[in-house]
Coordinates of C-alpha atoms in Angstrom, one line a residue:
Chain A
G255 CA 144.1 139.6 123.8
E256 CA 140.6 140.6 122.8
N257 CA 140.1 143.1 120.0
V258 CA 136.8 144.8 119.5
E259 CA 135.9 146.8 116.3
Q260 CA 133.0 149.1 116.2
H261 CA 131.1 150.7 113.2
P262 CA 130.2 153.2 112.2
S263 CA 132.3 155.9 113.9
T264 CA 129.5 158.5 113.3
L265 CA 125.8 158.0 112.7
S266 CA 123.1 160.6 112.0
V267 CA 119.4 159.7 112.0
Q268 CA 116.2 161.6 111.9
E269 CA 114.2 161.7 115.1
G270 CA 111.8 158.7 115.1
D271 CA 114.0 156.6 112.9
S272 CA 116.0 153.6 114.1
A273 CA 119.8 153.4 114.7
V274 CA 122.0 150.4 114.6
I275 CA 125.6 150.2 115.8
K276 CA 127.7 147.0 115.1
C277 CA 130.7 145.5 116.9
T278 CA 132.8 142.5 116.2
Y279 CA 135.1 140.7 118.6
S280 CA 138.1 138.4 118.2
D281 CA 138.1 136.1 121.2
S282 CA 135.6 133.3 120.8
A283 CA 135.7 132.7 124.6
S284 CA 134.3 136.2 125.4
N285 CA 130.9 135.8 127.0
Y286 CA 129.8 139.2 128.3
F287 CA 129.0 142.2 126.0
P288 CA 127.9 145.5 127.5
W289 CA 127.0 148.8 125.9
Y290 CA 127.8 152.1 127.4
K291 CA 126.4 155.5 126.6
Q292 CA 128.4 158.7 127.1
E293 CA 126.6 162.0 126.9
L294 CA 128.7 165.1 126.2
G295 CA 130.9 166.0 129.1
K296 CA 129.6 163.1 131.2
R297 CA 130.9 159.7 132.3
P298 CA 130.1 156.5 130.3
Q299 CA 127.1 154.7 131.8
L300 CA 125.9 151.1 131.2
I301 CA 122.7 151.0 129.2
I302 CA 122.3 147.3 128.4
D303 CA 124.3 144.1 128.4
I304 CA 124.0 140.6 127.1
R305 CA 125.7 137.3 127.9
S306 CA 126.7 134.6 125.4
N307 CA 123.9 132.2 126.4
V308 CA 121.3 134.7 125.1
G309 CA 120.8 135.8 121.5
E310 CA 118.8 139.0 122.1
K311 CA 117.8 141.3 125.0
K312 CA 115.5 144.3 125.0
D313 CA 114.9 147.2 127.3
Q314 CA 112.2 149.5 126.1
R315 CA 113.5 151.2 122.9
I316 CA 117.0 149.6 123.0
A317 CA 117.9 146.1 122.2
V318 CA 121.1 144.1 121.7
T319 CA 121.6 141.1 119.5
L320 CA 124.5 138.6 119.6
N321 CA 125.7 136.2 116.9
K322 CA 128.3 134.0 118.5
T323 CA 129.1 132.1 115.3
A324 CA 130.0 135.3 113.5
K325 CA 131.4 136.9 116.6
H326 CA 129.4 140.1 116.3
F327 CA 126.8 142.0 118.3
S328 CA 124.7 145.0 117.6
L329 CA 122.8 147.8 119.5
H330 CA 119.4 148.7 118.1
I331 CA 117.7 151.9 119.1
T332 CA 114.1 152.4 117.9
E333 CA 112.0 155.6 117.7
T334 CA 115.1 157.7 118.4
Q335 CA 114.8 160.9 120.4
P336 CA 117.2 163.9 120.7
E337 CA 118.3 162.7 124.1
D338 CA 119.7 159.5 122.4
S339 CA 122.4 161.7 120.9
A340 CA 125.7 160.6 122.6
V341 CA 128.7 158.4 122.1
Y342 CA 128.0 154.7 122.4
F343 CA 130.7 152.1 123.2
C344 CA 130.5 148.4 122.9
A345 CA 132.8 146.1 124.9
A346 CA 133.6 142.5 125.5
T347 CA 135.3 140.4 128.1
P348 CA 138.4 138.4 127.0
S349 CA 139.0 134.9 128.3
G350 CA 141.0 134.3 131.4
S351 CA 140.5 134.9 135.1
A352 CA 141.1 138.7 134.9
R353 CA 138.0 139.4 132.9
Q354 CA 138.6 143.1 132.3
L355 CA 136.6 144.8 129.5
T356 CA 138.0 145.7 126.1
F357 CA 136.1 148.6 124.5
G358 CA 135.3 149.5 120.9
S359 CA 136.3 152.9 119.5
G360 CA 132.9 154.4 120.0
T361 CA 130.1 155.7 117.7
Q362 CA 128.9 159.3 117.8
L363 CA 125.1 159.1 117.3
T364 CA 123.3 162.4 116.4
V365 CA 119.5 162.4 116.3
L366 CA 118.3 165.2 114.1
P367 CA 115.1 167.0 115.0
Chain B
D70 CA 124.5 153.5 145.2
A71 CA 128.2 153.4 144.2
D72 CA 130.1 156.6 144.0
V73 CA 133.5 157.3 142.5
T74 CA 135.2 160.6 143.0
Q75 CA 138.1 161.7 140.8
T76 CA 140.4 164.7 141.6
P77 CA 141.2 167.0 140.0
R78 CA 138.5 167.4 137.3
N79 CA 140.9 169.4 135.1
R80 CA 144.7 169.7 135.1
I81 CA 147.1 171.5 132.9
T82 CA 150.8 170.6 133.3
K83 CA 154.1 170.9 131.5
T84 CA 156.2 168.3 129.8
G85 CA 158.4 166.5 132.3
K86 CA 156.3 167.2 135.3
R87 CA 155.2 164.5 137.7
I88 CA 151.4 164.4 138.2
M89 CA 149.0 162.3 140.2
L90 CA 145.4 161.7 139.5
E91 CA 143.3 160.4 142.5
C92 CA 140.3 158.2 142.7
S93 CA 138.3 157.2 145.7
Q94 CA 135.1 155.1 146.1
T95 CA 132.6 154.9 149.0
K96 CA 131.4 151.3 148.9
G97 CA 134.5 149.2 149.3
H98 CA 134.4 147.4 146.0
D99 CA 137.4 145.3 145.4
R100 CA 138.1 146.0 141.7
M101 CA 139.3 149.4 140.5
Y102 CA 140.4 150.5 137.1
W103 CA 142.1 153.4 135.3
Y104 CA 141.0 154.0 131.6
R105 CA 142.2 156.6 129.2
Q106 CA 139.8 158.1 126.5
D107 CA 141.1 159.6 123.3
P108 CA 138.8 160.6 120.4
G109 CA 138.4 157.8 118.0
L110 CA 140.2 155.3 120.2
G111 CA 137.6 154.5 122.8
L112 CA 138.5 153.6 126.3
R113 CA 141.8 151.9 126.8
L114 CA 142.8 150.2 130.1
I115 CA 145.9 151.5 131.8
Y116 CA 146.0 149.6 135.1
Y117 CA 143.6 147.6 137.2
S118 CA 143.6 146.4 140.8
F119 CA 141.7 143.5 142.4
D120 CA 142.7 144.5 146.0
V121 CA 145.4 146.5 147.8
K122 CA 148.1 143.9 147.0
D123 CA 147.0 143.0 143.5
I124 CA 148.0 145.5 140.8
N125 CA 148.0 144.6 137.1
K126 CA 149.0 146.3 133.9
G127 CA 146.5 147.0 131.2
E128 CA 147.1 147.4 127.5
I129 CA 148.8 150.9 127.7
S130 CA 150.6 151.0 131.0
D131 CA 153.9 152.4 129.7
G132 CA 154.6 155.9 131.2
Y133 CA 152.1 155.3 134.0
S134 CA 152.2 153.9 137.5
V135 CA 149.5 153.3 140.1
S136 CA 149.1 153.0 143.8
R137 CA 146.3 151.3 145.8
Q138 CA 146.8 153.0 149.1
A139 CA 143.7 151.5 150.6
Q140 CA 140.6 149.5 149.5
A141 CA 138.9 152.8 148.6
K142 CA 141.7 154.7 146.9
F143 CA 143.5 154.1 143.6
S144 CA 145.9 156.7 142.3
L145 CA 147.4 157.1 138.8
S146 CA 150.8 158.8 138.4
L147 CA 152.6 160.1 135.3
E148 CA 156.2 160.2 136.4
S149 CA 157.3 162.5 133.6
A150 CA 154.4 163.8 131.6
I151 CA 154.5 164.1 127.8
P152 CA 152.1 165.8 125.4
N153 CA 150.7 162.5 124.0
Q154 CA 149.4 161.7 127.5
T155 CA 146.9 164.5 127.0
A156 CA 143.6 162.7 127.3
L157 CA 140.5 162.2 129.4
Y158 CA 141.1 159.8 132.3
F159 CA 138.5 157.7 134.0
C160 CA 138.6 155.7 137.1
A161 CA 136.0 152.9 137.4
I162 CA 134.9 150.3 139.9
R163 CA 133.4 146.9 139.2
V164 CA 129.9 146.5 140.6
L165 CA 127.4 143.7 140.2
G166 CA 129.4 141.2 138.2
E167 CA 131.2 142.7 135.2
K168 CA 129.4 146.0 135.3
L169 CA 131.6 149.1 135.5
F170 CA 130.7 152.4 137.3
F171 CA 132.8 155.3 136.1
G172 CA 134.0 158.4 137.9
S173 CA 133.4 161.8 136.4
G174 CA 136.8 161.9 134.7
T175 CA 139.9 164.0 134.8
Q176 CA 140.8 166.1 131.7
L177 CA 144.6 166.3 131.6
S178 CA 146.5 168.5 129.2
V179 CA 150.3 168.3 128.9
L180 CA 151.9 171.3 127.2

């Protein structure tokens, strides 16, 4: 099945700086890559997603890039703010008709004031 | 908007006890999921269901069972709880393609 690796496990940045979280996947047939944000004590929530027919997608201060050849994708957050502090999970769909998500291990992002 | 309700929110139980975690949704989505969250391990799939008669094992189904009592209800059972099943459990539904909407979670502690 699919295997998703996520790095780093923890990341601290100064407010206003950029943050980058990287994920690699194993199944070359995977074609959907979402990112979820989980604030402390809350449920994971989808913040952005990308499909394999697109190389980059932006939504205000967040963007995701995909390199299908290298089988990796990244989340970029610019002009970080304290409310960006959370755990971020990447995920990928494996091949096959079931199409359930496989998640990475998560990155704890802390934005320092 | 989709809504997923999990009960209980917190549960403490003892080793060997049977316990059921319940999940219900309001919009009649076909696909429902149970995930387990452990620190440093992300979200791991336990079971998923495409409809009442279609139940599938995920990557960590051992020690768990599920029941899809109705389109809106998907329950997770631990037949004989053990301490390493202490975790945060999330129910989710699939909405709008592959997007998942999660419930608020159940924190389970097995002593």
